[in-house]
Coordinates of C-alpha atoms in Angstrom, one line a residue:
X1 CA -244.2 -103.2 9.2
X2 CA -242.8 -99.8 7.4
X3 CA -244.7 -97.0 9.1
X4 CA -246.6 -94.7 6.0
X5 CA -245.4 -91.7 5.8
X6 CA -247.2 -88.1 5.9
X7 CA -247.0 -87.2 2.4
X8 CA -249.0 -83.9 1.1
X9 CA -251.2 -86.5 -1.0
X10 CA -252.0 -87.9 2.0
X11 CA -252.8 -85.6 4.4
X12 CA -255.0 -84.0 2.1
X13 CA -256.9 -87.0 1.9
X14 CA -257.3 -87.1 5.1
X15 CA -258.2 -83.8 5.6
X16 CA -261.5 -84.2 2.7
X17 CA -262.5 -87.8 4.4
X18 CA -262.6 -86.3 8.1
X19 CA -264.5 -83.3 6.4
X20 CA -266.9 -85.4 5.1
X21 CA -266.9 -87.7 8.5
X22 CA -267.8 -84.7 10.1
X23 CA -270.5 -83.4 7.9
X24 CA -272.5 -86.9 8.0
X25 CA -272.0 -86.4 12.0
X26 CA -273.2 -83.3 12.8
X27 CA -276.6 -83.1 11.5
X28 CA -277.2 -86.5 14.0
X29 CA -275.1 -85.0 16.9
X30 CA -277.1 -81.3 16.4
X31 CA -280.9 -83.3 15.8
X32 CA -279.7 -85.3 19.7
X33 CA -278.6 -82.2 21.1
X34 CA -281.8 -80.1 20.2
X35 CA -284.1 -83.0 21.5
X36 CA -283.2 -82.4 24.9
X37 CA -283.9 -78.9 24.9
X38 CA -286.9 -76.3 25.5
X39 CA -288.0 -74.1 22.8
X40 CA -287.1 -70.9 23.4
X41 CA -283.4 -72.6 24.5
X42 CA -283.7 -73.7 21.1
X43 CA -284.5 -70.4 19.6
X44 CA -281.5 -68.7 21.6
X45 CA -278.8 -70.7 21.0
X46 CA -279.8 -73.0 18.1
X47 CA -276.3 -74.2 17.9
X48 CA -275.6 -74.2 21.7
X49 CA -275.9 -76.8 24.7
X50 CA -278.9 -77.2 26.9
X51 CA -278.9 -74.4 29.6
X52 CA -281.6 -76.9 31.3
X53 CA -281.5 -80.6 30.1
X54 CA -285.2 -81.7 29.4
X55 CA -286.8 -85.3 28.7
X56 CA -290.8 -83.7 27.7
X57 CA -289.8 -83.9 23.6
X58 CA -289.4 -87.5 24.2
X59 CA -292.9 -88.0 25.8
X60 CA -294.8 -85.6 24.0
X61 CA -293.4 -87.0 20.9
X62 CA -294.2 -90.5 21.7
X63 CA -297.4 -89.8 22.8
X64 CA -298.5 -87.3 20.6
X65 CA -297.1 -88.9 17.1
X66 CA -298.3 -91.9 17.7
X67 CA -295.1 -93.5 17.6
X68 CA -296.3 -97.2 19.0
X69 CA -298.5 -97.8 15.6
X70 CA -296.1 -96.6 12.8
X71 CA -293.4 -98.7 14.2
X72 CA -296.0 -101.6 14.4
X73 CA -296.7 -101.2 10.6
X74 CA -293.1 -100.8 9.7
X75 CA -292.3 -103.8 11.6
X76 CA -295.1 -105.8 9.9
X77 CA -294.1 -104.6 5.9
X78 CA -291.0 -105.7 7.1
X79 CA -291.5 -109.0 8.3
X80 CA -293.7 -109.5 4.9
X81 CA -291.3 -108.3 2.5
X82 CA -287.8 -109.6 4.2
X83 CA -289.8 -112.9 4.0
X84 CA -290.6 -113.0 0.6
X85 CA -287.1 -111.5 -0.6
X86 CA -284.9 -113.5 1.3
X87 CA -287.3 -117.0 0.6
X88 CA -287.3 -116.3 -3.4
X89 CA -284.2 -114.6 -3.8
X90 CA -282.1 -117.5 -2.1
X91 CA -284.3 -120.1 -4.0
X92 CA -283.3 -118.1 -7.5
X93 CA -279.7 -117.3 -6.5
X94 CA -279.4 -121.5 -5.8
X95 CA -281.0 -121.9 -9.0
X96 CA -278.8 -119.7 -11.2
X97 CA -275.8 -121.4 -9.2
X98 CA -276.2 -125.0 -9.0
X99 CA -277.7 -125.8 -12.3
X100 CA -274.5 -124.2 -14.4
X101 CA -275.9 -126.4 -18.0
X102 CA -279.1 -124.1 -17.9
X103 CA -279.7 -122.3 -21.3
X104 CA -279.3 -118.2 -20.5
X105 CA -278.2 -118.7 -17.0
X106 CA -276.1 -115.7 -17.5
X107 CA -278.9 -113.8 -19.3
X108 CA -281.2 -114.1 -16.0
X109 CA -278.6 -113.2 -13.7
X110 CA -278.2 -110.3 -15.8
X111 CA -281.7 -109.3 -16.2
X112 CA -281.6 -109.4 -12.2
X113 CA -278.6 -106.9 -12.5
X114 CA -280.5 -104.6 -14.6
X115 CA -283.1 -104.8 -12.0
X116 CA -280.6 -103.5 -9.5
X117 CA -280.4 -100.1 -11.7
X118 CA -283.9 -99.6 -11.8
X119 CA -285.0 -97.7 -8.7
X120 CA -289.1 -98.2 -6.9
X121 CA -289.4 -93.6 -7.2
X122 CA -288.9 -94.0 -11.3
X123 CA -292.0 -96.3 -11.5
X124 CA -293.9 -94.8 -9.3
X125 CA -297.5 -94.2 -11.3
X126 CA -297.0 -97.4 -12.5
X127 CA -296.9 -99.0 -8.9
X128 CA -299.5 -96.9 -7.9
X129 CA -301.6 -97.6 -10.8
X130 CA -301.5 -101.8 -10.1
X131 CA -301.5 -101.6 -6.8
X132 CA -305.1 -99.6 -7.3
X133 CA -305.8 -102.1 -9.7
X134 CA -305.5 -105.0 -7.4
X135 CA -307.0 -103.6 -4.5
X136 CA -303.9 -103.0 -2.6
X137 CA -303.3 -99.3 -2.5
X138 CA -303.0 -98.5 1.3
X139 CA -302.1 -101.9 2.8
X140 CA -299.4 -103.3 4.1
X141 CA -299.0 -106.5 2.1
X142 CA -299.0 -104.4 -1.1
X143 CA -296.3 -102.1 0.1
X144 CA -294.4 -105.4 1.5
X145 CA -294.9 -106.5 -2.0
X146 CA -293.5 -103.9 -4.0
X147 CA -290.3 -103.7 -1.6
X148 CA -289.8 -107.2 -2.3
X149 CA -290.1 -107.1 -5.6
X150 CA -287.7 -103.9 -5.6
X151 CA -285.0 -105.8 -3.1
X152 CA -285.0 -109.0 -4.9
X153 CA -282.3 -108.4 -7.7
X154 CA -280.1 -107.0 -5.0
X155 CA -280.5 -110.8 -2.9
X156 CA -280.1 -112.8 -5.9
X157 CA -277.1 -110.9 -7.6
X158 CA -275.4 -110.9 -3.7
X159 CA -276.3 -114.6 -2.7
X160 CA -275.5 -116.4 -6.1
X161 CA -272.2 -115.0 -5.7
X162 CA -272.3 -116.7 -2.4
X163 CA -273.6 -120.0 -3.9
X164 CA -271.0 -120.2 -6.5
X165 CA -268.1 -120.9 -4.1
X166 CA -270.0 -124.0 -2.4
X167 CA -268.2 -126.6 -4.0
X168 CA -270.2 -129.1 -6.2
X169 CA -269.1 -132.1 -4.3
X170 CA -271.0 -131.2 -1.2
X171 CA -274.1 -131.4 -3.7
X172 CA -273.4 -134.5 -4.8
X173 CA -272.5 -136.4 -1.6
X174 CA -275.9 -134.8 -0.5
X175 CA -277.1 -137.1 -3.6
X176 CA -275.6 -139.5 -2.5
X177 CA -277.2 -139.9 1.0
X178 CA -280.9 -139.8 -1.0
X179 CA -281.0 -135.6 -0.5
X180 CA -283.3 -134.5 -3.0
X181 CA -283.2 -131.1 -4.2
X182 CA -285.2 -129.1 -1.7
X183 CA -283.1 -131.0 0.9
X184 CA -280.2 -129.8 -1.0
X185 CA -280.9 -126.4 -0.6
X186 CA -282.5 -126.5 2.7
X187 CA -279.8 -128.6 4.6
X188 CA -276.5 -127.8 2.8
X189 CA -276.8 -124.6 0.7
X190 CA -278.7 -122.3 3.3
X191 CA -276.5 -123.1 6.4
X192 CA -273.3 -122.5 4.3
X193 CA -275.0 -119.1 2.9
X194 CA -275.9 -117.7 6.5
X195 CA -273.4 -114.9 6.2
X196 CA -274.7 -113.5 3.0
X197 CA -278.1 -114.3 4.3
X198 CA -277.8 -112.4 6.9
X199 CA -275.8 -109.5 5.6
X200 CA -278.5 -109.2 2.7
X201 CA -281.4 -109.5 5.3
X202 CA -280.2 -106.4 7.5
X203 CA -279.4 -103.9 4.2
X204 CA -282.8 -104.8 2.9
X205 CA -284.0 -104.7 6.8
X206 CA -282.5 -100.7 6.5
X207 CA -284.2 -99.5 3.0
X208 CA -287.3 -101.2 3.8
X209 CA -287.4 -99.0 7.0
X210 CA -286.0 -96.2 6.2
X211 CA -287.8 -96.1 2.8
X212 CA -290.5 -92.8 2.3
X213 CA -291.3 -92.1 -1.1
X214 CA -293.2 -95.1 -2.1
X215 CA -294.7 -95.8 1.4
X216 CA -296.1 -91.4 1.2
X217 CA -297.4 -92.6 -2.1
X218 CA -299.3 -95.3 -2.0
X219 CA -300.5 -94.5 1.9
X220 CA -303.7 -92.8 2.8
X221 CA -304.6 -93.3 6.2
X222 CA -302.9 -92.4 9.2
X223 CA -303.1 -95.6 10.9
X224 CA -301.4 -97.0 8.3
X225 CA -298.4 -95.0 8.0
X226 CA -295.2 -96.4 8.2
X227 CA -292.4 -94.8 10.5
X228 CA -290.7 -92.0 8.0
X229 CA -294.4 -91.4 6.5
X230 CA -295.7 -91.0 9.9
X231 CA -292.8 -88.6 11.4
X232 CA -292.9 -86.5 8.3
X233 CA -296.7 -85.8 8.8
X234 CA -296.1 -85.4 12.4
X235 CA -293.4 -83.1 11.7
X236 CA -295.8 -80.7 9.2
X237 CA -298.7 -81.1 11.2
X238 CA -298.0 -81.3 14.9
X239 CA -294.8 -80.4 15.6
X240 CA -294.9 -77.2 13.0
X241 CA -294.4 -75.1 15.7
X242 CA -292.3 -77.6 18.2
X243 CA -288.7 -78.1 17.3
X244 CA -287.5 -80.0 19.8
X245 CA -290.5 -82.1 19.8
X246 CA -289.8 -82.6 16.4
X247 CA -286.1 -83.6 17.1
X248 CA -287.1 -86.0 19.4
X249 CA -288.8 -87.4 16.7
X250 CA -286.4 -87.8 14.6
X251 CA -284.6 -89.3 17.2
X252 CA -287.2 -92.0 18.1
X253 CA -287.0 -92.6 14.2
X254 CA -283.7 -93.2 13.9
X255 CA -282.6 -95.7 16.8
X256 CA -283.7 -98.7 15.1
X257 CA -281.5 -98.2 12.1
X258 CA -278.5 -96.9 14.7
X259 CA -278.9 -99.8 16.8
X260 CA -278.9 -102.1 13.3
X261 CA -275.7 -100.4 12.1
X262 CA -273.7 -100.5 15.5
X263 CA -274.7 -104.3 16.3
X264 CA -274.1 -105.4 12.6
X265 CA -271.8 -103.8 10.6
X266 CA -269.3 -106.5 11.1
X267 CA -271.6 -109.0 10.2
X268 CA -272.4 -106.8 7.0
X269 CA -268.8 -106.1 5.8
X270 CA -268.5 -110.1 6.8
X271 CA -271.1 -111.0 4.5
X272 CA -270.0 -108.6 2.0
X273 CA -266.7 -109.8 1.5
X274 CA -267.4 -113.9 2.0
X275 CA -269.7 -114.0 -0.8
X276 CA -271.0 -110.9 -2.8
X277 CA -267.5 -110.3 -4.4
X278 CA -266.5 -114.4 -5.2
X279 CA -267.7 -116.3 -8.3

């Protein structure tokens, strides 16, 4: 294989994506850094190492934010909405695939795209105004609901790609052996589709945690906060004068989405590329 060479073109490009690498870094590497040191260490030398390495941020932030309920909400609007996504999304993505003689096929897999371009913080009265109306304001199945209503074009448009490359004889030798069509789907479709599936089950697992705007708006009571609500309160009202506490924090907040990234991101770019850009 020809080695590239260094042309000015390229080493400029270089240059801008390593800038960029670095600025996405820093903030995460400066937030770890300040967790592990005291205040007035952190009002010295705000850029600097730790003179004296310290663990107290950790445990006053766990204990005093209390870190153990807003991950247990967040882990159950999770569950709820992942659920309800992945379930209806894959049954309408199937849909749109298999049955290729359906009358505007296109046009609802279209509509979904639209969908795609129409983002949860530009509806946001109107979310807040039905979820009043049905009672739901400031409960986790009605914030599960709106982010599965908000994740579901992205699933279909992703796993009807997917479905589109199964080849239509599997479905019919499936017919043949007496499959009907939930067997269809359940037994040959879904095990086939388990790269997508998965790949569109952790990127939805990552908005839906990471998500703030909608879960500040339509959450009242502290007990019910979900993990960026809850840190951001913590943040203004406990740890106004703590910076380090409020770093460790941060920290806290972001491992579960670290972790997801480092342990998946093959299986995302996997999933990516086996289905969502085929059909």
């Amino acid at each position: 294989m020809a080695q590239r060479k260094w042309t000015p073109t390229r080493v400029v490009a270089l240059i801008v994506l390593w800038l960029f690498v670095m600025m996405g870094i820093f903030p995460l590497l400066w937030m770890l850094v300040s967790s592990f040191k005291t205040n007035m260490d952190f009002l010295l030398k705000p850029f600097g190492l730790p003179t004296h390495v310290t663990f107290e941020n950790y445990r006053v932030a766990w204990r005093t934010g209390s870190f153990p309920r807003y991950f247990t909400n967040s882990g159950i609007v999770a569950l709820m909405s992942l659920v309800l996504m992945i379930g209806t999304g894959a049954m309408v993505a199937f849909a749109l695939a298999r049955y290729r003689s359906v009358r505007y096929r296109n046009r609802i897999l279209f509509f979904f795209v639209i969908g795609q371009m129409i983002s949860g913080q530009v509806i946001i009265i109107s979310i807040y105004l039905v979820l009043n109306r049905l009672g739901l304001l400031d409960k986790a199945l009605g914030l599960a609901l709106v982010y599965a209503a908000s994740g579901l074009p992205f699933v279909v448009f992703m796993l009807s790609g997917f479905f589109k490359t199964i080849p239509y004889e599997l479905y019919e030798a499936g017919m043949i052996d007496g499959y009907n069509e939930w067997r269809i789907f359940a037994n040959i479709a879904v095990p086939l589709a388990r790269p997508s599936i998965a790949t569109a089950l952790i990127i939805q697992f990552l908005y839906v945690w990471n998500e703030f705007t909608i879960a500040y708006i339509t959450t009242r009571t502290p007990t019910n906060y979900t993990v960026p609500v809850g840190i951001y309160m913590t943040v203004n009202d406990v740890y106004s004068t703590s910076y380090t506490a409020a770093c460790a924090g941060l920290v806290i907040t972001a491992v579960p989405t670290l972790l997801v990234y480092a342990l998946f991101q093959k299986q995302i770019v996997y999933g990516i590329s086996s289905g969502a850009v085929k059909g």
